[in-house]
PDB file of C-alpha atoms in Angstrom:
ATOM      1  CA  MET A 859      -0.188   0.074   0.032  1.00 49.00           C
ATOM      2  CA  THR A 860       2.830   2.554   0.523  1.00 50.00           C
ATOM      3  CA  THR A 861       4.300   1.560  -2.940  1.00 66.00           C
ATOM      4  CA  THR A 862       3.790   3.576  -5.217  1.00 74.00           C
ATOM      5  CA  ASP A 863       5.503   4.226  -8.955  1.00 80.00           C
ATOM      6  CA  THR A 864       7.469   7.120  -9.120  1.00 76.00           C
ATOM      7  CA  ALA A 865       7.479   7.772 -12.939  1.00 79.00           C
ATOM      8  CA  ALA A 866       3.728   8.236 -12.901  1.00 86.00           C
ATOM      9  CA  ASP A 867       1.979  11.754 -12.692  1.00 89.00           C
ATOM     10  CA  TYR A 868      -0.820  11.743 -10.223  1.00 91.00           C
ATOM     11  CA  SER A 869      -0.901  16.203 -10.689  1.00 88.00           C
ATOM     12  CA  THR A 870      -4.810  15.417 -11.365  1.00 87.00           C
ATOM     13  CA  LEU A 871      -6.774  13.063  -8.952  1.00 90.00           C
ATOM     14  CA  LYS A 872      -6.694   9.398  -9.613  1.00 91.00           C
ATOM     15  CA  LEU A 873     -10.279   7.907  -8.243  1.00 91.00           C
ATOM     16  CA  ASP A 874     -11.336   4.581  -7.329  1.00 91.00           C
ATOM     17  CA  VAL A 875     -14.635   3.272  -6.220  1.00 88.00           C
ATOM     18  CA  PRO A 876     -14.392  -0.096  -7.056  1.00 89.00           C
ATOM     19  CA  GLU A 877     -17.802  -1.829  -7.641  1.00 81.00           C
ATOM     20  CA  GLY A 878     -18.961  -3.698  -4.313  1.00 81.00           C
ATOM     21  CA  VAL A 879     -16.284  -3.022  -1.920  1.00 89.00           C
ATOM     22  CA  GLN A 880     -16.920  -0.259   0.433  1.00 92.00           C
ATOM     23  CA  THR A 881     -13.472   1.618   0.086  1.00 94.00           C
ATOM     24  CA  VAL A 882     -12.631   5.037  -1.924  1.00 93.00           C
ATOM     25  CA  SER A 883      -9.335   5.810  -3.078  1.00 94.00           C
ATOM     26  CA  ILE A 884      -7.495   8.381  -4.259  1.00 93.00           C
ATOM     27  CA  THR A 885      -3.717   8.951  -5.246  1.00 94.00           C
ATOM     28  CA  ARG A 886      -2.825  12.919  -5.926  1.00 93.00           C
ATOM     29  CA  ASP A 887       0.731  14.014  -6.596  1.00 94.00           C
ATOM     30  CA  PHE A 888       1.581  17.713  -4.900  1.00 94.00           C
ATOM     31  CA  ALA A 889       4.435  20.628  -5.778  1.00 93.00           C
ATOM     32  CA  ALA A 890       5.523  20.424  -1.723  1.00 93.00           C
ATOM     33  CA  SER A 891       7.491  18.513   0.014  1.00 94.00           C
ATOM     34  CA  PRO A 892       6.021  16.205   2.381  1.00 95.00           C
ATOM     35  CA  ASP A 893       5.833  18.327   5.900  1.00 95.00           C
ATOM     36  CA  LYS A 894       4.255  21.036   4.190  1.00 94.00           C
ATOM     37  CA  VAL A 895       1.366  18.664   2.938  1.00 95.00           C
ATOM     38  CA  PHE A 896       1.404  17.124   5.983  1.00 96.00           C
ATOM     39  CA  ARG A 897       1.364  20.143   7.724  1.00 94.00           C
ATOM     40  CA  ALA A 898      -1.576  21.337   5.609  1.00 94.00           C
ATOM     41  CA  HIS A 899      -3.717  18.430   6.933  1.00 95.00           C
ATOM     42  CA  ILE A 900      -2.954  18.738  10.718  1.00 96.00           C
ATOM     43  CA  ASP A 901      -2.775  22.662  11.374  1.00 94.00           C
ATOM     44  CA  PRO A 902      -6.177  24.079  11.414  1.00 95.00           C
ATOM     45  CA  GLU A 903      -5.186  27.619  10.726  1.00 93.00           C
ATOM     46  CA  LEU A 904      -3.920  26.060   7.122  1.00 92.00           C
ATOM     47  CA  PHE A 905      -6.886  23.355   7.364  1.00 92.00           C
ATOM     48  CA  VAL A 906      -9.652  25.287   6.832  1.00 90.00           C
ATOM     49  CA  LYS A 907      -7.954  27.427   4.610  1.00 89.00           C
ATOM     50  CA  TRP A 908      -8.696  24.596   1.949  1.00 90.00           C
ATOM     51  CA  CYS A 909     -11.177  21.538   3.411  1.00 86.00           C
ATOM     52  CA  GLY A 910     -14.244  23.053   1.866  1.00 81.00           C
ATOM     53  CA  PRO A 911     -15.195  25.566  -1.065  1.00 79.00           C
ATOM     54  CA  ASP A 912     -15.356  29.289  -0.728  1.00 77.00           C
ATOM     55  CA  SER A 913     -18.942  29.170  -0.187  1.00 81.00           C
ATOM     56  CA  ILE A 914     -18.392  27.374   3.208  1.00 84.00           C
ATOM     57  CA  THR A 915     -17.339  28.671   6.629  1.00 88.00           C
ATOM     58  CA  ASN A 916     -15.394  25.873   8.734  1.00 90.00           C
ATOM     59  CA  THR A 917     -15.034  25.940  12.113  1.00 94.00           C
ATOM     60  CA  ILE A 918     -13.044  24.311  14.022  1.00 96.00           C
ATOM     61  CA  ARG A 919     -14.370  22.808  16.841  1.00 96.00           C
ATOM     62  CA  GLU A 920     -12.073  20.232  18.531  1.00 97.00           C
ATOM     63  CA  TRP A 921      -8.795  19.873  17.030  1.00 98.00           C
ATOM     64  CA  ASN A 922      -5.861  17.478  18.747  1.00 98.00           C
ATOM     65  CA  ALA A 923      -3.900  16.021  15.945  1.00 98.00           C
ATOM     66  CA  THR A 924      -1.923  13.898  17.664  1.00 98.00           C
ATOM     67  CA  THR A 925      -2.227   9.672  17.679  1.00 98.00           C
ATOM     68  CA  GLY A 926      -5.374   9.555  19.493  1.00 98.00           C
ATOM     69  CA  GLY A 927      -6.928  12.625  19.285  1.00 98.00           C
ATOM     70  CA  ASN A 928     -10.119  13.448  18.699  1.00 98.00           C
ATOM     71  CA  TRP A 929     -11.085  16.518  15.168  1.00 98.00           C
ATOM     72  CA  SER A 930     -14.139  17.701  14.937  1.00 97.00           C
ATOM     73  CA  TYR A 931     -15.532  21.302  12.497  1.00 95.00           C
ATOM     74  CA  VAL A 932     -18.639  22.660  11.533  1.00 94.00           C
ATOM     75  CA  SER A 933     -19.513  23.433   8.253  1.00 90.00           C
ATOM     76  CA  ASN A 934     -22.105  26.749   7.599  1.00 88.00           C
ATOM     77  CA  ASP A 935     -23.242  27.639   3.652  1.00 82.00           C
ATOM     78  CA  ASP A 936     -26.367  29.166   3.411  1.00 81.00           C
ATOM     79  CA  ARG A 937     -28.496  26.320   3.187  1.00 78.00           C
ATOM     80  CA  GLY A 938     -27.385  25.201   6.936  1.00 84.00           C
ATOM     81  CA  GLU A 939     -25.040  23.628   9.443  1.00 88.00           C
ATOM     82  CA  TYR A 940     -23.406  20.480   9.346  1.00 87.00           C
ATOM     83  CA  ALA A 941     -20.853  19.193  11.365  1.00 92.00           C
ATOM     84  CA  PHE A 942     -18.496  16.403  11.519  1.00 93.00           C
ATOM     85  CA  PHE A 943     -16.518  14.807  14.220  1.00 96.00           C
ATOM     86  CA  GLY A 944     -13.731  12.089  14.437  1.00 97.00           C
ATOM     87  CA  SER A 945     -10.794  10.416  15.953  1.00 98.00           C
ATOM     88  CA  PHE A 946      -7.094  10.989  14.706  1.00 98.00           C
ATOM     89  CA  HIS A 947      -6.004   6.883  15.080  1.00 98.00           C
ATOM     90  CA  GLU A 948      -2.673   8.059  14.215  1.00 98.00           C
ATOM     91  CA  VAL A 949      -0.301  10.932  13.237  1.00 98.00           C
ATOM     92  CA  ARG A 950       2.880  10.126  12.244  1.00 98.00           C
ATOM     93  CA  GLU A 951       4.666  13.116  10.948  1.00 98.00           C
ATOM     94  CA  ASN A 952       5.137  13.615   7.274  1.00 97.00           C
ATOM     95  CA  GLU A 953       4.552  10.082   6.487  1.00 98.00           C
ATOM     96  CA  ARG A 954       1.215   9.133   7.649  1.00 98.00           C
ATOM     97  CA  ILE A 955      -2.592  10.005   8.812  1.00 98.00           C
ATOM     98  CA  VAL A 956      -5.015   7.974   9.962  1.00 98.00           C
ATOM     99  CA  GLN A 957      -8.021   9.372  10.969  1.00 98.00           C
ATOM    100  CA  THR A 958     -12.285   8.178  11.527  1.00 97.00           C
ATOM    101  CA  PHE A 959     -14.444  10.979  10.218  1.00 95.00           C
ATOM    102  CA  THR A 960     -18.505  10.692  11.310  1.00 93.00           C
ATOM    103  CA  PHE A 961     -21.137  13.567   9.912  1.00 87.00           C
ATOM    104  CA  GLU A 962     -23.452  14.040  12.198  1.00 89.00           C
ATOM    105  CA  GLY A 963     -26.178  14.026  10.308  1.00 83.00           C
ATOM    106  CA  PHE A 964     -25.655  10.342   9.598  1.00 82.00           C
ATOM    107  CA  PRO A 965     -24.539   9.794  12.845  1.00 88.00           C
ATOM    108  CA  ASP A 966     -24.355   5.198  12.882  1.00 86.00           C
ATOM    109  CA  ALA A 967     -21.865   5.787   9.990  1.00 87.00           C
ATOM    110  CA  VAL A 968     -18.444   6.110   9.925  1.00 92.00           C
ATOM    111  CA  ASN A 969     -15.267   5.406   8.151  1.00 93.00           C
ATOM    112  CA  LEU A 970     -11.836   5.414   8.492  1.00 97.00           C
ATOM    113  CA  GLU A 971      -9.376   7.399   6.399  1.00 96.00           C
ATOM    114  CA  ILE A 972      -5.762   5.992   5.542  1.00 98.00           C
ATOM    115  CA  LEU A 973      -3.261   8.427   4.485  1.00 97.00           C
ATOM    116  CA  THR A 974      -0.152   8.446   3.377  1.00 98.00           C
ATOM    117  CA  LEU A 975       2.828  10.879   1.655  1.00 97.00           C
ATOM    118  CA  THR A 976       5.376   9.455  -0.357  1.00 97.00           C
ATOM    119  CA  ASP A 977       8.203  12.118  -1.087  1.00 97.00           C
ATOM    120  CA  LEU A 978       8.505  12.144  -4.579  1.00 96.00           C
ATOM    121  CA  GLY A 979      12.169  14.365  -4.577  1.00 94.00           C
ATOM    122  CA  ASP A 980      12.447  17.800  -5.883  1.00 92.00           C
ATOM    123  CA  GLY A 981       9.792  19.353  -3.465  1.00 92.00           C
ATOM    124  CA  ARG A 982       6.918  16.509  -4.596  1.00 94.00           C
ATOM    125  CA  THR A 983       4.843  14.808  -2.294  1.00 94.00           C
ATOM    126  CA  ARG A 984       2.429  11.484  -3.833  1.00 95.00           C
ATOM    127  CA  LEU A 985      -0.475  11.467  -1.817  1.00 95.00           C
ATOM    128  CA  MET A 986      -2.830   8.286  -1.061  1.00 96.00           C
ATOM    129  CA  SER A 987      -5.429   8.053   0.745  1.00 95.00           C
ATOM    130  CA  THR A 988      -7.977   5.166   1.200  1.00 97.00           C
ATOM    131  CA  SER A 989     -11.371   5.377   2.880  1.00 95.00           C
ATOM    132  CA  ILE A 990     -12.520   2.752   4.203  1.00 97.00           C
ATOM    133  CA  PHE A 991     -16.741   2.809   4.973  1.00 94.00           C
ATOM    134  CA  ASP A 992     -18.585   0.470   7.250  1.00 93.00           C
ATOM    135  CA  SER A 993     -21.136  -0.891   4.419  1.00 88.00           C
ATOM    136  CA  LEU A 994     -21.291  -0.379   1.107  1.00 83.00           C
ATOM    137  CA  GLU A 995     -24.484   1.792   1.253  1.00 77.00           C
ATOM    138  CA  SER A 996     -22.370   4.169   3.594  1.00 81.00           C
ATOM    139  CA  ARG A 997     -19.483   4.552   0.636  1.00 84.00           C
ATOM    140  CA  ASP A 998     -22.193   4.820  -2.078  1.00 78.00           C
ATOM    141  CA  GLY A 999     -24.514   7.282   0.145  1.00 75.00           C
ATOM    142  CA  MET A1000     -20.680   9.209   0.530  1.00 78.00           C
ATOM    143  CA  VAL A1001     -20.132   8.901  -3.006  1.00 80.00           C
ATOM    144  CA  ALA A1002     -24.311   9.924  -3.980  1.00 72.00           C
ATOM    145  CA  SER A1003     -23.819  13.266  -1.536  1.00 65.00           C
ATOM    146  CA  GLY A1004     -21.632  14.695  -3.455  1.00 55.00           C
ATOM    147  CA  MET A1005     -19.143  14.364  -0.623  1.00 42.00           C
ATOM    148  CA  GLU A1006     -19.172  16.200   2.439  1.00 39.00           C
ATOM    149  CA  HIS A1007     -21.518  18.995   1.382  1.00 41.00           C
ATOM    150  CA  GLY A1008     -24.760  19.414  -1.248  1.00 38.00           C
ATOM    151  CA  ILE A1009     -26.092  16.622   0.109  1.00 35.00           C
ATOM    152  CA  VAL A1010     -30.030  18.198   0.059  1.00 37.00           C
ATOM    153  CA  GLU A1011     -29.385  19.673  -2.980  1.00 41.00           C
ATOM    154  CA  GLY A1012     -28.005  15.888  -4.682  1.00 35.00           C
ATOM    155  CA  TYR A1013     -30.777  14.347  -3.465  1.00 37.00           C
ATOM    156  CA  ASN A1014     -32.842  16.285  -5.103  1.00 39.00           C
ATOM    157  CA  LYS A1015     -31.561  15.648  -8.423  1.00 39.00           C
ATOM    158  CA  LEU A1016     -31.359  12.281  -7.976  1.00 38.00           C
ATOM    159  CA  ASP A1017     -34.589  12.469  -7.175  1.00 40.00           C
ATOM    160  CA  ARG A1018     -35.048  13.792 -10.254  1.00 45.00           C
ATOM    161  CA  LEU A1019     -33.162  11.904 -12.195  1.00 41.00           C
ATOM    162  CA  LEU A1020     -35.022   8.683 -10.978  1.00 41.00           C
ATOM    163  CA  VAL A1021     -38.452   9.535 -11.617  1.00 45.00           C
ATOM    164  CA  GLU A1022     -37.767  10.363 -15.058  1.00 46.00           C
ATOM    165  CA  ALA A1023     -36.047   7.107 -15.131  1.00 41.00           C
TER     166      ALA A1023
ATOM    167  CA  MET B1442     -32.322   7.654  -2.418  1.00 47.00           C
ATOM    168  CA  ALA B1443     -29.611   6.548  -1.222  1.00 54.00           C
ATOM    169  CA  ASP B1444     -30.795   3.069  -0.845  1.00 66.00           C
ATOM    170  CA  GLN B1445     -31.912   3.548  -4.815  1.00 69.00           C
ATOM    171  CA  LEU B1446     -28.066   4.001  -5.145  1.00 69.00           C
ATOM    172  CA  SER B1447     -26.980   1.118  -2.913  1.00 74.00           C
ATOM    173  CA  LYS B1448     -29.051  -1.645  -4.884  1.00 80.00           C
ATOM    174  CA  VAL B1449     -27.353  -0.188  -8.508  1.00 79.00           C
ATOM    175  CA  PHE B1450     -24.351  -0.155  -6.664  1.00 76.00           C
ATOM    176  CA  ALA B1451     -25.231  -4.146  -5.114  1.00 79.00           C
ATOM    177  CA  ALA B1452     -26.873  -4.651  -8.427  1.00 84.00           C
ATOM    178  CA  LEU B1453     -23.674  -4.172 -10.212  1.00 79.00           C
ATOM    179  CA  ALA B1454     -21.297  -5.668  -7.148  1.00 77.00           C
ATOM    180  CA  ASP B1455     -22.238  -9.435  -9.287  1.00 82.00           C
ATOM    181  CA  PRO B1456     -20.259 -10.654 -12.308  1.00 80.00           C
ATOM    182  CA  THR B1457     -23.001 -12.415 -13.702  1.00 86.00           C
ATOM    183  CA  ARG B1458     -25.420  -8.897 -13.690  1.00 87.00           C
ATOM    184  CA  ARG B1459     -22.849  -7.127 -14.865  1.00 82.00           C
ATOM    185  CA  ASP B1460     -22.623  -9.164 -17.746  1.00 83.00           C
ATOM    186  CA  MET B1461     -26.044  -9.648 -18.546  1.00 87.00           C
ATOM    187  CA  VAL B1462     -25.807  -5.640 -18.293  1.00 83.00           C
ATOM    188  CA  ALA B1463     -22.817  -5.193 -20.505  1.00 79.00           C
ATOM    189  CA  ARG B1464     -24.800  -7.552 -23.247  1.00 84.00           C
ATOM    190  CA  LEU B1465     -28.071  -5.200 -22.587  1.00 84.00           C
ATOM    191  CA  SER B1466     -26.110  -2.248 -23.344  1.00 78.00           C
ATOM    192  CA  VAL B1467     -25.565  -4.140 -27.138  1.00 78.00           C
ATOM    193  CA  ALA B1468     -29.372  -5.138 -27.575  1.00 82.00           C
ATOM    194  CA  ASP B1469     -32.531  -5.892 -25.904  1.00 86.00           C
ATOM    195  CA  SER B1470     -33.270  -9.498 -25.225  1.00 88.00           C
ATOM    196  CA  THR B1471     -35.652 -12.362 -24.244  1.00 87.00           C
ATOM    197  CA  VAL B1472     -34.824 -14.096 -20.871  1.00 87.00           C
ATOM    198  CA  ASN B1473     -34.031 -17.199 -22.193  1.00 87.00           C
ATOM    199  CA  GLU B1474     -31.555 -15.266 -24.363  1.00 88.00           C
ATOM    200  CA  LEU B1475     -30.044 -13.124 -21.790  1.00 88.00           C
ATOM    201  CA  ALA B1476     -29.823 -17.276 -19.929  1.00 89.00           C
ATOM    202  CA  GLU B1477     -28.263 -18.904 -22.963  1.00 88.00           C
ATOM    203  CA  PRO B1478     -24.337 -18.238 -21.542  1.00 86.00           C
ATOM    204  CA  TYR B1479     -24.523 -19.360 -18.426  1.00 85.00           C
ATOM    205  CA  ASP B1480     -24.281 -22.535 -16.834  1.00 86.00           C
ATOM    206  CA  VAL B1481     -27.630 -21.932 -14.216  1.00 85.00           C
ATOM    207  CA  SER B1482     -31.265 -22.323 -14.160  1.00 87.00           C
ATOM    208  CA  LEU B1483     -33.499 -20.056 -15.971  1.00 87.00           C
ATOM    209  CA  GLN B1484     -34.639 -19.417 -12.274  1.00 89.00           C
ATOM    210  CA  ALA B1485     -31.175 -18.418 -11.315  1.00 90.00           C
ATOM    211  CA  VAL B1486     -31.133 -15.966 -14.160  1.00 90.00           C
ATOM    212  CA  SER B1487     -34.707 -14.502 -13.396  1.00 90.00           C
ATOM    213  CA  LYS B1488     -33.236 -13.720  -9.889  1.00 92.00           C
ATOM    214  CA  HIS B1489     -30.535 -11.920 -11.517  1.00 93.00           C
ATOM    215  CA  LEU B1490     -32.986  -9.939 -13.512  1.00 91.00           C
ATOM    216  CA  LYS B1491     -35.282  -9.268 -10.500  1.00 92.00           C
ATOM    217  CA  VAL B1492     -32.342  -7.764  -9.028  1.00 91.00           C
ATOM    218  CA  LEU B1493     -31.180  -5.707 -12.405  1.00 90.00           C
ATOM    219  CA  GLU B1494     -35.170  -4.191 -12.033  1.00 90.00           C
ATOM    220  CA  ASP B1495     -35.572  -3.632  -8.809  1.00 88.00           C
ATOM    221  CA  SER B1496     -32.667  -0.965  -9.064  1.00 86.00           C
ATOM    222  CA  GLY B1497     -34.128   0.252 -11.718  1.00 85.00           C
ATOM    223  CA  LEU B1498     -30.809  -0.566 -14.293  1.00 86.00           C
ATOM    224  CA  VAL B1499     -33.197  -2.804 -16.784  1.00 90.00           C
ATOM    225  CA  SER B1500     -37.226  -2.834 -17.307  1.00 89.00           C
ATOM    226  CA  ARG B1501     -39.018  -5.226 -18.955  1.00 86.00           C
ATOM    227  CA  THR B1502     -41.718  -4.086 -21.463  1.00 77.00           C
ATOM    228  CA  ARG B1503     -45.005  -5.407 -20.558  1.00 70.00           C
ATOM    229  CA  ASP B1504     -46.922  -5.153 -23.876  1.00 61.00           C
ATOM    230  CA  ALA B1505     -45.372  -7.263 -25.904  1.00 59.00           C
ATOM    231  CA  GLN B1506     -45.575 -10.741 -25.814  1.00 67.00           C
ATOM    232  CA  ARG B1507     -42.044 -12.075 -25.317  1.00 76.00           C
ATOM    233  CA  ARG B1508     -41.330  -8.856 -23.323  1.00 82.00           C
ATOM    234  CA  PRO B1509     -37.697  -7.843 -23.645  1.00 86.00           C
ATOM    235  CA  VAL B1510     -35.105  -7.128 -21.260  1.00 88.00           C
ATOM    236  CA  HIS B1511     -33.910  -3.092 -21.830  1.00 86.00           C
ATOM    237  CA  LEU B1512     -31.183  -1.454 -20.138  1.00 84.00           C
ATOM    238  CA  GLU B1513     -31.892   1.919 -18.819  1.00 82.00           C
ATOM    239  CA  ASP B1514     -28.976   3.890 -19.816  1.00 73.00           C
ATOM    240  CA  ASN B1515     -30.139   6.781 -17.609  1.00 73.00           C
ATOM    241  CA  VAL B1516     -29.144   4.937 -14.379  1.00 70.00           C
ATOM    242  CA  PHE B1517     -26.626   3.741 -15.598  1.00 65.00           C
ATOM    243  CA  ASP B1518     -25.223   7.104 -16.397  1.00 68.00           C
ATOM    244  CA  LEU B1519     -26.396   8.577 -13.297  1.00 68.00           C
ATOM    245  CA  MET B1520     -23.734   6.202 -11.369  1.00 68.00           C
ATOM    246  CA  THR B1521     -21.086   8.031 -13.343  1.00 74.00           C
ATOM    247  CA  LYS B1522     -22.355  11.122 -13.126  1.00 75.00           C
ATOM    248  CA  TRP B1523     -21.715  10.561  -9.075  1.00 77.00           C
ATOM    249  CA  ILE B1524     -18.533   9.510  -9.642  1.00 84.00           C
ATOM    250  CA  GLU B1525     -17.728  12.167 -11.979  1.00 83.00           C
ATOM    251  CA  ARG B1526     -19.063  15.039  -9.942  1.00 82.00           C
ATOM    252  CA  TYR B1527     -17.489  13.381  -6.416  1.00 85.00           C
ATOM    253  CA  LYS B1528     -14.214  12.820  -8.280  1.00 89.00           C
ATOM    254  CA  GLN B1529     -14.425  16.795  -9.565  1.00 87.00           C
ATOM    255  CA  GLN B1530     -15.438  17.622  -5.796  1.00 87.00           C
ATOM    256  CA  ALA B1531     -12.174  15.744  -4.582  1.00 90.00           C
ATOM    257  CA  GLU B1532     -10.122  17.514  -7.826  1.00 92.00           C
ATOM    258  CA  GLU B1533     -11.297  21.481  -6.864  1.00 90.00           C
ATOM    259  CA  ARG B1534     -10.408  20.631  -2.989  1.00 92.00           C
ATOM    260  CA  TYR B1535      -7.090  19.030  -3.461  1.00 94.00           C
ATOM    261  CA  GLN B1536      -6.637  22.735  -6.106  1.00 94.00           C
ATOM    262  CA  ARG B1537      -8.074  24.456  -2.854  1.00 94.00           C
ATOM    263  CA  LEU B1538      -4.635  22.646  -1.091  1.00 96.00           C
ATOM    264  CA  ASP B1539      -2.260  22.954  -4.052  1.00 96.00           C
ATOM    265  CA  ALA B1540      -2.893  27.276  -3.237  1.00 95.00           C
ATOM    266  CA  VAL B1541      -2.452  26.485   0.618  1.00 95.00           C
ATOM    267  CA  LEU B1542       0.479  24.705   0.066  1.00 96.00           C
ATOM    268  CA  GLU B1543       2.004  27.301  -3.082  1.00 95.00           C
ATOM    269  CA  ALA B1544       2.085  29.593  -0.228  1.00 95.00           C
ATOM    270  CA  MET B1545       3.632  27.789   2.316  1.00 95.00           C
ATOM    271  CA  ASN B1546       6.386  27.316  -0.243  1.00 94.00           C
ATOM    272  CA  ALA B1547       6.678  31.155  -1.107  1.00 93.00           C
ATOM    273  CA  ASP B1548       6.650  31.909   2.577  1.00 90.00           C
ATOM    274  CA  GLU B1549       9.741  29.684   3.138  1.00 88.00           C
ATOM    275  CA  GLU B1550      11.728  31.107   0.465  1.00 88.00           C
ATOM    276  CA  ALA B1551      11.173  34.167   2.027  1.00 88.00           C
ATOM    277  CA  ASN B1552      12.364  33.368   5.793  1.00 86.00           C
ATOM    278  CA  ASP B1553      15.325  31.525   3.862  1.00 82.00           C
ATOM    279  CA  SER B1554      16.478  34.605   2.881  1.00 80.00           C
ATOM    280  CA  ASP B1555      15.527  36.668   5.801  1.00 73.00           C
ATOM    281  CA  SER B1556      16.831  34.293   7.815  1.00 66.00           C
ATOM    282  CA  SER B1557      20.244  33.941   5.802  1.00 62.00           C
ATOM    283  CA  ALA B1558      21.764  36.370   8.705  1.00 54.00           C
ATOM    284  CA  ALA B1559      20.169  34.480  11.699  1.00 54.00           C
ATOM    285  CA  SER B1560      18.968  30.977  12.542  1.00 50.00           C
ATOM    286  CA  ALA B1561      16.028  30.008  10.320  1.00 44.00           C
ATOM    287  CA  GLU B1562      14.887  28.219  13.938  1.00 48.00           C
ATOM    288  CA  GLY B1563      12.485  31.270  14.930  1.00 46.00           C
ATOM    289  CA  SER B1564       9.866  30.716  12.062  1.00 46.00           C
ATOM    290  CA  GLU B1565       9.728  27.189  12.698  1.00 48.00           C
ATOM    291  CA  ASP B1566       8.089  28.512  16.003  1.00 47.00           C
ATOM    292  CA  THR B1567       5.499  30.469  14.421  1.00 48.00           C
ATOM    293  CA  SER B1568       2.546  27.376  14.280  1.00 46.00           C
ATOM    294  CA  PRO B1569       0.384  27.701  16.950  1.00 48.00           C
ATOM    295  CA  HIS B1570       0.085  23.826  16.775  1.00 47.00           C
ATOM    296  CA  ARG B1571       3.372  22.817  17.543  1.00 43.00           C
ATOM    297  CA  LYS B1572       3.184  21.486  20.561  1.00 43.00           C
ATOM    298  CA  SER B1573       0.688  18.629  18.813  1.00 43.00           C
ATOM    299  CA  ARG B1574       2.831  18.125  16.080  1.00 41.00           C
ATOM    300  CA  LYS B1575       5.552  16.846  18.447  1.00 41.00           C
ATOM    301  CA  GLY B1576       3.492  15.580  21.078  1.00 37.00           C
ATOM    302  CA  ALA B1577       2.718  12.679  18.112  1.00 35.00           C
TER     303      ALA B1577
END
């Protein structure tokens, strides 16, 4: 899982949503060293700058980015408020972050994200993230919801499409 | 509605049903035609068809006597659309991370030139969260 083809180019994101397997995997290269990519994930001030689109304000409630620590934040947009929480199962400097993730709107669903950083040299880093969901339904719900936002909008559209179908 | 989507994913999780969908994407077929290549009972094929029908992936015309099975392309497209949308949002998110990293790189360069005389250690301590980082 930590081996990767460093000759390959993932400057645009590669997404893998395998059929019948409750995982989502992402591979993406960044033009910065692993310590910076790592810091952008665990420093809450940096994290809120990129974790959501401009239309959403993210407010950190708790943030203890250490092995065994916890996190939670609230996202606000014009439709309402969405809260998320989880644990930092493992925070290994510049290499690996393992987190759990729950959307409070679906409190019974949880996923485990294993994120690894590989130094590609020349100030480049490959991020590989695998999210393992508690069920196929949770995984599919996550994909269908367009990730953490637009859940209502998404389901409305899906409703319409399914009616047409 | 996530249930509907789960049904689609679940329906496609089975290799025989995937194969049926692939063949139906070429042309409508009767149950007998669909069953032909598989070494299973017609009953088993009907069961698979039922799962595909429940998911909305296929439909069967009620009026025609041979009741051909038809692939509902739009439901199939829907899956692709959701995955594409998810991918696009993830990519947008990482483009924002690109921008943050670019700013960090620029900061570092500025600090490097600032601290050519002094020690660079001071710049390391600007984050209020260094304690938690070292705690790991």
